[in-house]
Short mmCIF file of C-alpha atoms in Angstrom, two decimals:
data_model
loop_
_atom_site.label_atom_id
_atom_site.label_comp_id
_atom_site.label_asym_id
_atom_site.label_seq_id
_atom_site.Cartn_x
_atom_site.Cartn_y
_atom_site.Cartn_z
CA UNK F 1 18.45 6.34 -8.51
CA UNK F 2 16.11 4.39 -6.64
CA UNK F 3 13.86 6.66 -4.24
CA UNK F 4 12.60 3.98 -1.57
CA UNK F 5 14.84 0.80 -1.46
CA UNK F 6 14.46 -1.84 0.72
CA UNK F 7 16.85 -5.07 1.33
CA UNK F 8 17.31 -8.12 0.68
CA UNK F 9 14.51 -8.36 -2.20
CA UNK F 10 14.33 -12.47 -0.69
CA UNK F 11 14.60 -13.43 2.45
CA UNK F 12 13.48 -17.60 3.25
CA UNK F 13 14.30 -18.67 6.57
CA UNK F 14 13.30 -21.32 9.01
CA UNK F 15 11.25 -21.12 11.93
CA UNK F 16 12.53 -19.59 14.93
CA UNK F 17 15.26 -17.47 13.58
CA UNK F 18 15.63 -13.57 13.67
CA UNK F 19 16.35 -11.75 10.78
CA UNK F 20 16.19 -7.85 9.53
CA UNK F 21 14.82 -6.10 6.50
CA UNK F 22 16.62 -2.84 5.69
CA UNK F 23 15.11 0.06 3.77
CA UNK F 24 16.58 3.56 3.10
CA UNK F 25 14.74 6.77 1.26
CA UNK F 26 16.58 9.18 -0.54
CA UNK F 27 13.56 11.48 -0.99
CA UNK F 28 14.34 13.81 2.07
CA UNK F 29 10.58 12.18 3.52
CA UNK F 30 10.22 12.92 6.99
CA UNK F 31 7.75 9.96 7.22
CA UNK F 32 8.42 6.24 7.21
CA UNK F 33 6.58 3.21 7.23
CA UNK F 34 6.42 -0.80 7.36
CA UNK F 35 3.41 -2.51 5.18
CA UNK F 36 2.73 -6.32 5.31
CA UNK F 37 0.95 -8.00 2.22
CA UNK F 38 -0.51 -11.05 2.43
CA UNK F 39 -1.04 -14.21 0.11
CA UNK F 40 -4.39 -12.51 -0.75
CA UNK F 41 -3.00 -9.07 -1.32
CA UNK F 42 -4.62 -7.49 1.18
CA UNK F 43 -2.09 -4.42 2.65
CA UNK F 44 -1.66 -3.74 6.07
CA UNK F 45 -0.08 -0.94 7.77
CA UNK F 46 2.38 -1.99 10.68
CA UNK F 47 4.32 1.00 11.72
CA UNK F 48 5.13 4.38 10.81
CA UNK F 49 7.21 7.09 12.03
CA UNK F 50 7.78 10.71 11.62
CA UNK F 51 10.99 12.20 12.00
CA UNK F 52 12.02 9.32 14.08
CA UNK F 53 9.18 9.42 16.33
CA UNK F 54 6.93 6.69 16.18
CA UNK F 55 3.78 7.50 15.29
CA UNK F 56 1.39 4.19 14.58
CA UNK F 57 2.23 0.50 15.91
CA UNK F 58 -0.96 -1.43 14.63
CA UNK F 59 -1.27 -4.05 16.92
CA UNK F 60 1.55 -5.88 15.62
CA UNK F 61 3.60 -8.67 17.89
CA UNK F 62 5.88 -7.57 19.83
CA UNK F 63 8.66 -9.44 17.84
CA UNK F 64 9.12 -7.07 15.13
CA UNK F 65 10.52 -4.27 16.12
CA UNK F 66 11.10 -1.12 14.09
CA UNK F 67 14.35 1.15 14.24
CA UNK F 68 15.02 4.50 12.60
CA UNK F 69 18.49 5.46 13.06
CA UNK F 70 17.83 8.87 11.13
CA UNK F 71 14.61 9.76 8.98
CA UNK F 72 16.13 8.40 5.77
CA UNK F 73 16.53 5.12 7.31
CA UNK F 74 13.36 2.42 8.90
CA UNK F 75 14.44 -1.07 9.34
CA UNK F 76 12.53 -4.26 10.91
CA UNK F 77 13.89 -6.37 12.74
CA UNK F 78 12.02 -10.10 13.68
CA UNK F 79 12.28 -11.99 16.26
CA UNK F 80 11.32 -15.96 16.63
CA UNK F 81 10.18 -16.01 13.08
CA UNK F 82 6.84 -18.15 12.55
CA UNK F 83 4.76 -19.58 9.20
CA UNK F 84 2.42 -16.67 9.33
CA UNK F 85 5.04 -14.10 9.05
CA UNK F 86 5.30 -15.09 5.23
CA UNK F 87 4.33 -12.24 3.47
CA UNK F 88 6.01 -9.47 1.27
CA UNK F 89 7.44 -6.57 3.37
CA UNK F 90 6.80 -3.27 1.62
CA UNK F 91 8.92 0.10 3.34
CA UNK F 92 6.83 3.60 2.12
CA UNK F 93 8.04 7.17 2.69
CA UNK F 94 5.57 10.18 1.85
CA UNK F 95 6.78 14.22 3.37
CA UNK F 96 4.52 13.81 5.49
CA UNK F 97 1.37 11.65 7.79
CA UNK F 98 -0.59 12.55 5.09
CA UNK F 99 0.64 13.03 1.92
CA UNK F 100 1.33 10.34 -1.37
CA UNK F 101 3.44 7.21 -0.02
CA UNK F 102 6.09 6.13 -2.32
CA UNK F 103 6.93 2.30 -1.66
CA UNK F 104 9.92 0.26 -1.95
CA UNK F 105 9.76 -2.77 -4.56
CA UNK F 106 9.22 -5.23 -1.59
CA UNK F 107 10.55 -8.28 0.74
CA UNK F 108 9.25 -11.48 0.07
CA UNK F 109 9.79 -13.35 3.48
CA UNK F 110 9.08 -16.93 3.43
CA UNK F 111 9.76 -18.90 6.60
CA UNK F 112 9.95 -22.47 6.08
CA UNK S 1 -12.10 -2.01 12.35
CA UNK S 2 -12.54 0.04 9.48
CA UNK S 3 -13.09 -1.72 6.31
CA UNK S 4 -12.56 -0.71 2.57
CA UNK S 5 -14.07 -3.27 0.12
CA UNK S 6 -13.18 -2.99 -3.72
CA UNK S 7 -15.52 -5.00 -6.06
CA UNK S 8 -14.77 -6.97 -8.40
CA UNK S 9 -12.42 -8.54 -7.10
CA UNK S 10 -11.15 -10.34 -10.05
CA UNK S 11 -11.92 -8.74 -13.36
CA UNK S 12 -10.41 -10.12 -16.96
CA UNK S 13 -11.69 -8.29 -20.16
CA UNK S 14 -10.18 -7.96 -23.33
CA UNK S 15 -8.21 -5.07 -24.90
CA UNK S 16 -11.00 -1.89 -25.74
CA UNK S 17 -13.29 -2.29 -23.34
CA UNK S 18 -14.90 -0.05 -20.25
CA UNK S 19 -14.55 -1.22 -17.17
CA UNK S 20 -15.61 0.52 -13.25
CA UNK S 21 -14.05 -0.35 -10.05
CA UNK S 22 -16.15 0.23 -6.86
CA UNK S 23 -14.26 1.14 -3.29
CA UNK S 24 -16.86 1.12 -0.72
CA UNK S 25 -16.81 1.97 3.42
CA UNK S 26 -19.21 2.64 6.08
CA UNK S 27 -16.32 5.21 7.06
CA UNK S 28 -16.13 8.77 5.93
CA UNK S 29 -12.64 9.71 4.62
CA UNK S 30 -10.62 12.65 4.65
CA UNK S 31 -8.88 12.00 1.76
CA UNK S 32 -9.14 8.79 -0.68
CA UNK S 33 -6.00 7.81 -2.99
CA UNK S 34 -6.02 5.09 -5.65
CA UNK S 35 -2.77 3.42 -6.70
CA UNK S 36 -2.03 0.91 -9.10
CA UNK S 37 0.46 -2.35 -7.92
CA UNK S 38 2.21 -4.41 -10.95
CA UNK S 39 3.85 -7.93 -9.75
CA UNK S 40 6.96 -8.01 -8.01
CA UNK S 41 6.96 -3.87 -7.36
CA UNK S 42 5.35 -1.60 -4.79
CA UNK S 43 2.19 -0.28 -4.94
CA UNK S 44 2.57 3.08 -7.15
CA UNK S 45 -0.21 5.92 -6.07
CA UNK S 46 -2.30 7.04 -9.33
CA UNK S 47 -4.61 9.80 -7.86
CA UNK S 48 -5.42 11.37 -4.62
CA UNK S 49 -9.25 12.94 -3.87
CA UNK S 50 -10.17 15.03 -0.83
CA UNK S 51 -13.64 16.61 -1.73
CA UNK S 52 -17.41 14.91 -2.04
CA UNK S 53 -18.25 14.65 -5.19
CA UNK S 54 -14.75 15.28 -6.79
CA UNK S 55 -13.76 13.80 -10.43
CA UNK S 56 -10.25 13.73 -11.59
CA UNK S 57 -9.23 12.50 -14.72
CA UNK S 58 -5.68 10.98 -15.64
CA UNK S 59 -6.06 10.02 -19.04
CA UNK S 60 -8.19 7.47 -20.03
CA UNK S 61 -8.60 6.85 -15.98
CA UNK S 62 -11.65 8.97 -14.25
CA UNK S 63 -11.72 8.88 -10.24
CA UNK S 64 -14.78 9.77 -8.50
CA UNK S 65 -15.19 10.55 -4.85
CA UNK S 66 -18.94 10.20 -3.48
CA UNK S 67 -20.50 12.95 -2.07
CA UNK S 68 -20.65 11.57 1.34
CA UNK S 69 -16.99 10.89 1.21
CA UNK S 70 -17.74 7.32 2.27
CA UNK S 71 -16.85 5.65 -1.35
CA UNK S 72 -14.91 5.97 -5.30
CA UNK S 73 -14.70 4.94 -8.08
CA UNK S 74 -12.23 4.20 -10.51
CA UNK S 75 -13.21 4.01 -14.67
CA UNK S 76 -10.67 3.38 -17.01
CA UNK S 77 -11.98 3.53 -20.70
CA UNK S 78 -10.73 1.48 -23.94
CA UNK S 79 -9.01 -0.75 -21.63
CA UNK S 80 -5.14 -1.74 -22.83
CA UNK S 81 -2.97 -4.27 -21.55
CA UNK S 82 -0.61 -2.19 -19.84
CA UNK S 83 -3.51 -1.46 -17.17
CA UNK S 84 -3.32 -4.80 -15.92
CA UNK S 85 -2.14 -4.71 -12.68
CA UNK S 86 -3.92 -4.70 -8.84
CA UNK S 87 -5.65 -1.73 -8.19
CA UNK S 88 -5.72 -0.37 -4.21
CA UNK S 89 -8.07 2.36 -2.63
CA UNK S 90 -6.96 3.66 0.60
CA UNK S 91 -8.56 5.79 2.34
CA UNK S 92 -7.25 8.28 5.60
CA UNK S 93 -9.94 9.53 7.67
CA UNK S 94 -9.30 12.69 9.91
CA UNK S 95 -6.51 12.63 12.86
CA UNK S 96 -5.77 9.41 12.26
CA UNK S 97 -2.73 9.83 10.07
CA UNK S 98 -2.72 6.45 8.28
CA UNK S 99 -4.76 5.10 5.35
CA UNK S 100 -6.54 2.41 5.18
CA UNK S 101 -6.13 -0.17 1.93
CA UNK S 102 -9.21 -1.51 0.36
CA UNK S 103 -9.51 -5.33 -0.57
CA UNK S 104 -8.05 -4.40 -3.94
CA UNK S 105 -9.18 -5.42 -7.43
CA UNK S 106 -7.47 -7.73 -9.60
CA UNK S 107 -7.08 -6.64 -13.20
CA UNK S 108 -6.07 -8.22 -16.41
CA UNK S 109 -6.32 -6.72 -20.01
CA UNK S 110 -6.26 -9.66 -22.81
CA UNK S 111 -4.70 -8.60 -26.03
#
């Protein structure tokens, strides 16, 4: 039973198009977030929220755009896609702002 | 911008040996975690230290949070292959309600 799960696992697309990345918890977390690794490995926090409230938007463009339906649920959606969005997509949930994360395995988004 | 820089970044030694792993910031941190990222999966969180000057021990893993909060380390002794992986501090200072991820360290265990 997997605890953070995110979808698809792949994603390539061209340039310009909008796609989503879905990710659901089944941990009963009331905190959600969005990472973005880069080709160096360096991990970035983009959103999070807490009980559907969002609670940090790190400068990030305003074409993604994070939705939480309900507390088990976070997706990100993308808008105009570019080259530098290529990165793996990792979706966290911890109980709370501060507690452990646990992450998803990852979206590898590669935008040709 | 608050930075978190792990050194080395690239570290290959073989099977039995010590190694350390250095997290340093200019920042002081609330709390300090350590986790442990294997290819193709998320990063997976190994320990979590909140006072200066606290050691915790997970096997043959020690963590060690400096006094002034502002740095850890991370020793793992006898050294096996499954501890290859990339290794991530992040630290969360106070109010801010999101951690930081170091520059992470790149480790590989030879057989």
């Amino acid at each position: 039973d997997t605890a953070v799960s995110q979808t698809p696992k792949y994603l390539v697309t061209q340039m310009g198009n909008d796609k989503s990345i879905k990710c659901e918890q089944n941990l009963g977390h009331d905190t959600m977030y969005w990472y973005k690794q880069d080709s160096k490995k360096f991990l970035k926090i983009m959103f999070s929220y807490n009980n559907k409230e969002l609670i940090i938007n790190e400068t990030v463009p305003n074409r993604f755009s994070p939705k939480s339906p309900d507390k088990a649920h976070l997706n990100l959606h993308i808008n105009s896609l570019e080259l530098g969005d290529s990165a793996v997509y990792f979706c966290a949930s911890s109980q709370d702002l501060v507690t452990e994360a646990f992450f998803g395995q990852g979206t590898r988004l590669t935008v040709v | 911008t608050q930075l978190l820089e792990q050194s080395p970044q690239f570290l290959s030694i073989q099977e039995g040996e010590n190694l350390t792993v250095y997290c340093n910031s200019s920042s002081v941190f609330s709390s300090l975690q350590w986790y442990r990222q294997e290819p193709g999966e998320g990063p997976v969180l190994l320990v979590t230290v909140v006072t200066g000057g606290e050691v915790k021990k997970l096997k043959r893993l020690t963590f060690q949070f400096g006094d002034a909060r502002k740095d850890s380390s991370l020793h793992i002794t006898a050294a096996q292959p499954g501890d290859t992986g990339l290794y991530l501090c992040a630290g969360e200072t106070s109010g801010t309600y999101k951690y930081i991820f170091g520059t992470g360290t790149r480790l590989k265990v030879l057989a």
